[in-house]
mmCIF file of C-alpha atoms in Angstrom:
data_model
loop_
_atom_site.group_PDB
_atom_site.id
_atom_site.type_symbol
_atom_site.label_atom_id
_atom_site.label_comp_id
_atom_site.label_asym_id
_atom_site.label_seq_id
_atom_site.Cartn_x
_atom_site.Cartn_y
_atom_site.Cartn_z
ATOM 1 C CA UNK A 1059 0.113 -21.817 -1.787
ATOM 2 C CA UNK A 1060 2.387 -22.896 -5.167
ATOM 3 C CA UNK A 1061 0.911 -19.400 -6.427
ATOM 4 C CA UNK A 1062 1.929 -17.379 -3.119
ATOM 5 C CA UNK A 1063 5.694 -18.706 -3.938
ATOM 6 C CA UNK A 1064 5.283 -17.826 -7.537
ATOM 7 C CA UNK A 1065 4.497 -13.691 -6.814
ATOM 8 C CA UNK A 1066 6.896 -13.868 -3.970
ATOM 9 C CA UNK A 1067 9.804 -14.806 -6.519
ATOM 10 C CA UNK A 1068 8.265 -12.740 -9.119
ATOM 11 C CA UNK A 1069 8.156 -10.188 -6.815
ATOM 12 C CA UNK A 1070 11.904 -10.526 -5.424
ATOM 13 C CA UNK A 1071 10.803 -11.119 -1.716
ATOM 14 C CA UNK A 1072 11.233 -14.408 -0.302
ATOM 15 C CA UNK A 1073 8.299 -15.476 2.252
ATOM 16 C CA UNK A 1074 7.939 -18.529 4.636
ATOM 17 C CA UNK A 1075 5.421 -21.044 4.002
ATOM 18 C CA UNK A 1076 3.423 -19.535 6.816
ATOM 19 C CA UNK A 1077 3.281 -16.042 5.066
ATOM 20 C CA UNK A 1078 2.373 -17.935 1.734
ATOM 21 C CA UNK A 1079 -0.763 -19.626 3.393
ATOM 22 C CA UNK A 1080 -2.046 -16.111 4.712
ATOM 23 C CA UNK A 1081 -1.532 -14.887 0.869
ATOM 24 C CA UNK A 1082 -3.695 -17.251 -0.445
ATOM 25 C CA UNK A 1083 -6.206 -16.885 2.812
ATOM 26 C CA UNK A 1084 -6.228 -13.332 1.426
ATOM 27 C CA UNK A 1085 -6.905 -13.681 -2.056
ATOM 28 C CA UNK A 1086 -9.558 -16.477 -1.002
ATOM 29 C CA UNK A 1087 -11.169 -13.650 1.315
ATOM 30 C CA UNK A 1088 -10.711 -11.533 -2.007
ATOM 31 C CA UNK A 1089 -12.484 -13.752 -4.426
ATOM 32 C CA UNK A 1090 -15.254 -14.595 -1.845
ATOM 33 C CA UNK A 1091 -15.957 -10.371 -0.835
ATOM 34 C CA UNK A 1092 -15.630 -8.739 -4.500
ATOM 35 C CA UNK A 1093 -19.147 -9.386 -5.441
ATOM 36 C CA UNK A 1094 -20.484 -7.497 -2.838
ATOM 37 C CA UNK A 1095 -18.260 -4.855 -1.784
ATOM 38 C CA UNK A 1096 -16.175 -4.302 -5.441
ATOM 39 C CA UNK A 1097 -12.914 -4.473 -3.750
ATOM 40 C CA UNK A 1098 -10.531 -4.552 -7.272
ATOM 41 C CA UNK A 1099 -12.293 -4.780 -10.255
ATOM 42 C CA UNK A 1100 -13.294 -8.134 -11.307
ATOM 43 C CA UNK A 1101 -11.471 -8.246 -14.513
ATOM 44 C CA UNK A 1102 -8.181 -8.853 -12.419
ATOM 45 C CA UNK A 1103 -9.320 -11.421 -10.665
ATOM 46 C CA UNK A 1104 -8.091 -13.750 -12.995
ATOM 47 C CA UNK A 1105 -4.485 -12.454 -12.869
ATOM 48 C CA UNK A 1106 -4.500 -11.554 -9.157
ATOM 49 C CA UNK A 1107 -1.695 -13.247 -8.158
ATOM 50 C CA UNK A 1108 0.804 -11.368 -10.814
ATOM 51 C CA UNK A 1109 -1.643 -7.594 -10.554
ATOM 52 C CA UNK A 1110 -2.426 -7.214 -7.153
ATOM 53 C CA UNK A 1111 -0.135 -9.821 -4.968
ATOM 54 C CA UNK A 1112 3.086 -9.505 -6.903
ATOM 55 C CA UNK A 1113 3.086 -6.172 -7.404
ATOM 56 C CA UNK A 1114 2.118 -5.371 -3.540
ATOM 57 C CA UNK A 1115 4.882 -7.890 -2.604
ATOM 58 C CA UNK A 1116 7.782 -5.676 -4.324
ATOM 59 C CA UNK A 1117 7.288 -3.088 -2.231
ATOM 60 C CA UNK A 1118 8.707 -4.461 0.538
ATOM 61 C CA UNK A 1119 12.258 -4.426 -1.077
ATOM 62 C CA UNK A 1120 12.273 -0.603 -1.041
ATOM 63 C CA UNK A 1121 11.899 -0.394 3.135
ATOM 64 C CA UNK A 1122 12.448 -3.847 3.899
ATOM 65 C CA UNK A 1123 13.191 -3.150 7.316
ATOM 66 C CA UNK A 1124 9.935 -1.253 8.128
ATOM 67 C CA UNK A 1125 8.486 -2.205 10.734
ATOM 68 C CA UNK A 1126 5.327 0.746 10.981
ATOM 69 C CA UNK A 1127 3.295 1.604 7.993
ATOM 70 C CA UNK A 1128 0.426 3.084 6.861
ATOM 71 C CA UNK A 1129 -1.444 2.959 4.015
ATOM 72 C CA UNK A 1130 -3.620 5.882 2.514
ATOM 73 C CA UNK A 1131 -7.103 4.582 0.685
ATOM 74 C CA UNK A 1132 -6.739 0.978 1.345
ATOM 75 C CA UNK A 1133 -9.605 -0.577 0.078
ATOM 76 C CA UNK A 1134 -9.433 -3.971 -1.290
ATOM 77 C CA UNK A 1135 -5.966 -4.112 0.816
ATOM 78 C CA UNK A 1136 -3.184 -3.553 -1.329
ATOM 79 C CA UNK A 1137 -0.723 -3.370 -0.885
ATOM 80 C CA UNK A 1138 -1.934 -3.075 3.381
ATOM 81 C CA UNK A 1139 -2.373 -6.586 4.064
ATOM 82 C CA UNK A 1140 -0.270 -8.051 1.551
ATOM 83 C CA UNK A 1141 2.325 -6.474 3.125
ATOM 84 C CA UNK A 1142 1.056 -6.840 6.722
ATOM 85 C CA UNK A 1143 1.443 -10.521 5.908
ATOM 86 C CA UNK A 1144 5.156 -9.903 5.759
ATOM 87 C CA UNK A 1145 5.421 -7.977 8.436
ATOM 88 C CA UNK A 1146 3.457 -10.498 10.933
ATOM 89 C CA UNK A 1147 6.285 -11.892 13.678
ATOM 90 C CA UNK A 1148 8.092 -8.955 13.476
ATOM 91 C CA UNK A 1149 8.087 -7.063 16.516
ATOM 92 C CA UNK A 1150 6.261 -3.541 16.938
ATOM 93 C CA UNK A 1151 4.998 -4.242 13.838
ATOM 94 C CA UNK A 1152 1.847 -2.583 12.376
ATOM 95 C CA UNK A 1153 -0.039 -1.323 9.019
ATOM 96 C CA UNK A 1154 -2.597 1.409 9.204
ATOM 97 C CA UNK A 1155 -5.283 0.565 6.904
ATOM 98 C CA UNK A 1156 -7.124 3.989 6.840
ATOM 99 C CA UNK A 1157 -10.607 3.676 4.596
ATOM 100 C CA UNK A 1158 -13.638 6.031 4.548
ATOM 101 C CA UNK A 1159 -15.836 4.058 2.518
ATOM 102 C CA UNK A 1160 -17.439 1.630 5.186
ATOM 103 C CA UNK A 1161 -18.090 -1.742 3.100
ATOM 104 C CA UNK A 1162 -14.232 -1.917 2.537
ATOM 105 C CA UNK A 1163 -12.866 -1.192 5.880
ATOM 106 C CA UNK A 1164 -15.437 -3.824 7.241
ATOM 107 C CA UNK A 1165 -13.361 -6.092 4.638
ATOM 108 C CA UNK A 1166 -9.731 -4.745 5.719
ATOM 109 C CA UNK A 1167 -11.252 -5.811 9.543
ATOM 110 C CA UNK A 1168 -12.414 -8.983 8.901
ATOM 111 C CA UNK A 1169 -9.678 -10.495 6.421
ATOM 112 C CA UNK A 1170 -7.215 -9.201 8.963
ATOM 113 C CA UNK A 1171 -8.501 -10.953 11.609
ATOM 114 C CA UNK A 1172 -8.057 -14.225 9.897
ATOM 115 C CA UNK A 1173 -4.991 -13.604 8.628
ATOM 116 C CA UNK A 1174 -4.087 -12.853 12.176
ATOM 117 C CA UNK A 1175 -1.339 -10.106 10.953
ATOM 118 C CA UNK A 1176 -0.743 -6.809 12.529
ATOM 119 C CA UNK A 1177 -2.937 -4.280 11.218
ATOM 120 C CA UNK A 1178 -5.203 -1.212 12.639
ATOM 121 C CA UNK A 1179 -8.108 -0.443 10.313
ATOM 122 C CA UNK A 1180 -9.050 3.630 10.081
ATOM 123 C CA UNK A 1181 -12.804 3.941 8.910
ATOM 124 C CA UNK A 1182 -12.235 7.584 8.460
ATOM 125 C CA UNK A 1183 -11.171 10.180 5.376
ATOM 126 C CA UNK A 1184 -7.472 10.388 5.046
ATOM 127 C CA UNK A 1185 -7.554 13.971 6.166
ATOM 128 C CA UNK A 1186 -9.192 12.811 9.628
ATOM 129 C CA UNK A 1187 -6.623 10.002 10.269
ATOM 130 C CA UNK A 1188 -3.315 11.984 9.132
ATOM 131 C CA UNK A 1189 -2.101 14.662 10.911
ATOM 132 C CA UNK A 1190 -4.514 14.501 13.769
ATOM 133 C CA UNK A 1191 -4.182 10.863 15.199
ATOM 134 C CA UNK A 1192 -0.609 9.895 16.743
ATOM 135 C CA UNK A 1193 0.395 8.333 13.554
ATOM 136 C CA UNK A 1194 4.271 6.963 14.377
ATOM 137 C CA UNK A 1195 5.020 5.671 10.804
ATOM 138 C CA UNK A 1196 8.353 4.763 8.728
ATOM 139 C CA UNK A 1197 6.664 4.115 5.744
ATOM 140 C CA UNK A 1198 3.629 5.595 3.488
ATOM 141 C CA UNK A 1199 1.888 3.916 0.831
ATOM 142 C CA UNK A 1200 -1.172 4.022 -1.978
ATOM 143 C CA UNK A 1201 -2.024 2.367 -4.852
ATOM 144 C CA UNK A 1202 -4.160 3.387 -7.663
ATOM 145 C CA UNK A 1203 -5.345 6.560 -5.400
ATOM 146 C CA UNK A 1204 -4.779 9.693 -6.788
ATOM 147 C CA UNK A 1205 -2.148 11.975 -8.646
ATOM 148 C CA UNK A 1206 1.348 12.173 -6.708
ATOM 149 C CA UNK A 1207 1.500 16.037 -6.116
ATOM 150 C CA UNK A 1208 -2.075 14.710 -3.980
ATOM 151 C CA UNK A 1209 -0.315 11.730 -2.410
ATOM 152 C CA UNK A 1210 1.995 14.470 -1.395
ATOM 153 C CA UNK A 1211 -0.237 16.761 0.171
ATOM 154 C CA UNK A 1212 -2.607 13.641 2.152
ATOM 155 C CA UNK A 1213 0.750 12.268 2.963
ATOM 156 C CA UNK A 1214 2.518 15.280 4.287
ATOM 157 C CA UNK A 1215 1.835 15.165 8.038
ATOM 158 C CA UNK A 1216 4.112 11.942 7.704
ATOM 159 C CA UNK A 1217 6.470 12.639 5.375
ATOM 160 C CA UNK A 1218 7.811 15.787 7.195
ATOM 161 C CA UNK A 1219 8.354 13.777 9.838
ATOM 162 C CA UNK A 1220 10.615 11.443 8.245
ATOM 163 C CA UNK A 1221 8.500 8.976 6.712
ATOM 164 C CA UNK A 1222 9.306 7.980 3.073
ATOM 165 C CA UNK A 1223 6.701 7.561 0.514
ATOM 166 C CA UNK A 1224 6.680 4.222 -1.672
ATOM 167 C CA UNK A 1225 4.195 4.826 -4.557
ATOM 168 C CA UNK A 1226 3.518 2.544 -7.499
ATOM 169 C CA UNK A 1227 2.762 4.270 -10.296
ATOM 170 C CA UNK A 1228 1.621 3.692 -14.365
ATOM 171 C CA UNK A 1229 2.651 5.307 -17.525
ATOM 172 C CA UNK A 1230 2.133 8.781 -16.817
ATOM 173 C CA UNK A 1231 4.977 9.318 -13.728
ATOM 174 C CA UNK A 1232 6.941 11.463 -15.784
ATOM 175 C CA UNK A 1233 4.149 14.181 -15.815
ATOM 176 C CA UNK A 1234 2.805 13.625 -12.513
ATOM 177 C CA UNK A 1235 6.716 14.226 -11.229
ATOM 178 C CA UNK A 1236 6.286 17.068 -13.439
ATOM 179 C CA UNK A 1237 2.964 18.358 -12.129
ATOM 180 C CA UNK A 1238 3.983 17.701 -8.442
ATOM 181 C CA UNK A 1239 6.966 19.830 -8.958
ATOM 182 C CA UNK A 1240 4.724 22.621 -9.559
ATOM 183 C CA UNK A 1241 4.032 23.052 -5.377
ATOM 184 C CA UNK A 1242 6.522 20.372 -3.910
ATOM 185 C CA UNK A 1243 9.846 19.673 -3.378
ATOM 186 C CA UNK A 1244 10.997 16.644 -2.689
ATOM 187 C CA UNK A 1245 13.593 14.154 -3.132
ATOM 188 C CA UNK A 1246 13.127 10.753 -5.244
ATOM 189 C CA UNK A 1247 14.263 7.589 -6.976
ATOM 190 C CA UNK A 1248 12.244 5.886 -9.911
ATOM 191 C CA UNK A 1249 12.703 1.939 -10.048
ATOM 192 C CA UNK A 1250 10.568 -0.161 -12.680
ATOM 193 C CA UNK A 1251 7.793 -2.176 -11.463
ATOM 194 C CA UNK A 1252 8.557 -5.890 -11.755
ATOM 195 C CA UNK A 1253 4.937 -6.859 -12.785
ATOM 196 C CA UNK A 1254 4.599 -3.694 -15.009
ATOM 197 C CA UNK A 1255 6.441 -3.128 -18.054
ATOM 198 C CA UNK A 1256 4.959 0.726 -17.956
ATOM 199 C CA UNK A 1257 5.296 0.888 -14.517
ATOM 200 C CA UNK A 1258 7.025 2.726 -12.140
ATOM 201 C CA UNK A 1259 8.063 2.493 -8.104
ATOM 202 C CA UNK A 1260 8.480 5.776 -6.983
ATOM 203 C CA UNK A 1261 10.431 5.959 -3.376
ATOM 204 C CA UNK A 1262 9.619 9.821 -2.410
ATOM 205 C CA UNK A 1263 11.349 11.424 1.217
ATOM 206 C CA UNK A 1264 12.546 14.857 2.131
ATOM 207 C CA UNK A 1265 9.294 16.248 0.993
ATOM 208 C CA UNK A 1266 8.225 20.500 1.806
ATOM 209 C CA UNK A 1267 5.863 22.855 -0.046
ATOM 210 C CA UNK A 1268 6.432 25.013 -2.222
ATOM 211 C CA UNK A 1269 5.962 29.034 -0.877
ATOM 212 C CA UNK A 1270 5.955 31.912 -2.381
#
């Protein structure tokens, strides 16, 4: 749990000692599932608590009263459950987990359930989940998924509605913002990553398409 505390102050978001014990239940379920179903690639394992926890954690700070999420291409769940941890208590509270690739969503089920936080798991493509289910969201996220002008264009359904977009992203933001440009408009802020030094939080809203 000492390791929980340290990413949460590394991180900038306080937790209870409740939320700490269903971070390390997480990473446990992590270590123990990685093997099998190659969840985050094993050479982080070793710094998981800084790579994945830490850096899922600072999200929160960006929407931190959020209360409905959903994140695109969960996977190994981060940021989902990491920050469904934070969110469990709260009420109306819920993170859509949405995952085609069946192994991982059986994960995102199962370490949910014993983390007993607020999440609905989607084992469907992004494009069959967004902008055809009832999706009532505040917030969108992905990690390590694709480009942001594609972010943009899986995420769209929700950010037209007034959803905002919290992306972490590497080195090259500059020329994805760039890139994106190229068929989107949209508004944004650019805040470095506290677990990073290359890396960038990008907080994207008033998003539209570029015509003509």
């Amino acid at each position: 749990m000492d390791s929980a505390l340290a990413a949460a102050d590394l991180a900038g978001v306080p937790v209870s000692r409740e939320t700490a014990e269903a971070l390390a239940l997480y990473v446990a379920l992590l270590r123990r599932w990685n093997p099998s179903k190659n969840l985050v690639s094993a050479a982080t394992l070793d710094s998981v608590w800084t790579r994945h926890v830490a850096d899922s954690l600072q999200l929160l700070r960006f929407a931190p009263d959020a209360r409905r999420w959903a994140d695109l291409g969960s996977g190994g769940g981060l940021p989902a459950l990491v920050i469904a941890a934070l969110l469990k208590g709260r009420d109306g509270a819920v993170m859509h987990c949405i995952e085609s690739k069946l192994g991982k969503a059986a994960f995102l089920q199962e370490a949910a359930r014993q983390m007993q936080v607020p999440v609905r798991v989607w084992a469907k493509r992004i494009e069959d989940v967004v902008g055809r289910e009832p999706l009532d969201v505040e917030v969108v996220t992905a990690r390590a998924l694709a480009p942001l002008g594609e972010l943009l264009r899986l995420a769209n359904p929700l950010l037209k509605t007034g959803a905002v977009g919290i992306f972490p992203k590497g080195q090259d933001v500059v020329s994805e913002l760039t890139e994106a440009s190229k068929c989107w408009r949209f508004m944004h802020t650019s805040t470095p990553s506290v677990t990073e030094s290359r890396g960038r939080i990008l907080m994207v809203s008033e998003v539209s398409e570029v015509t003509g």
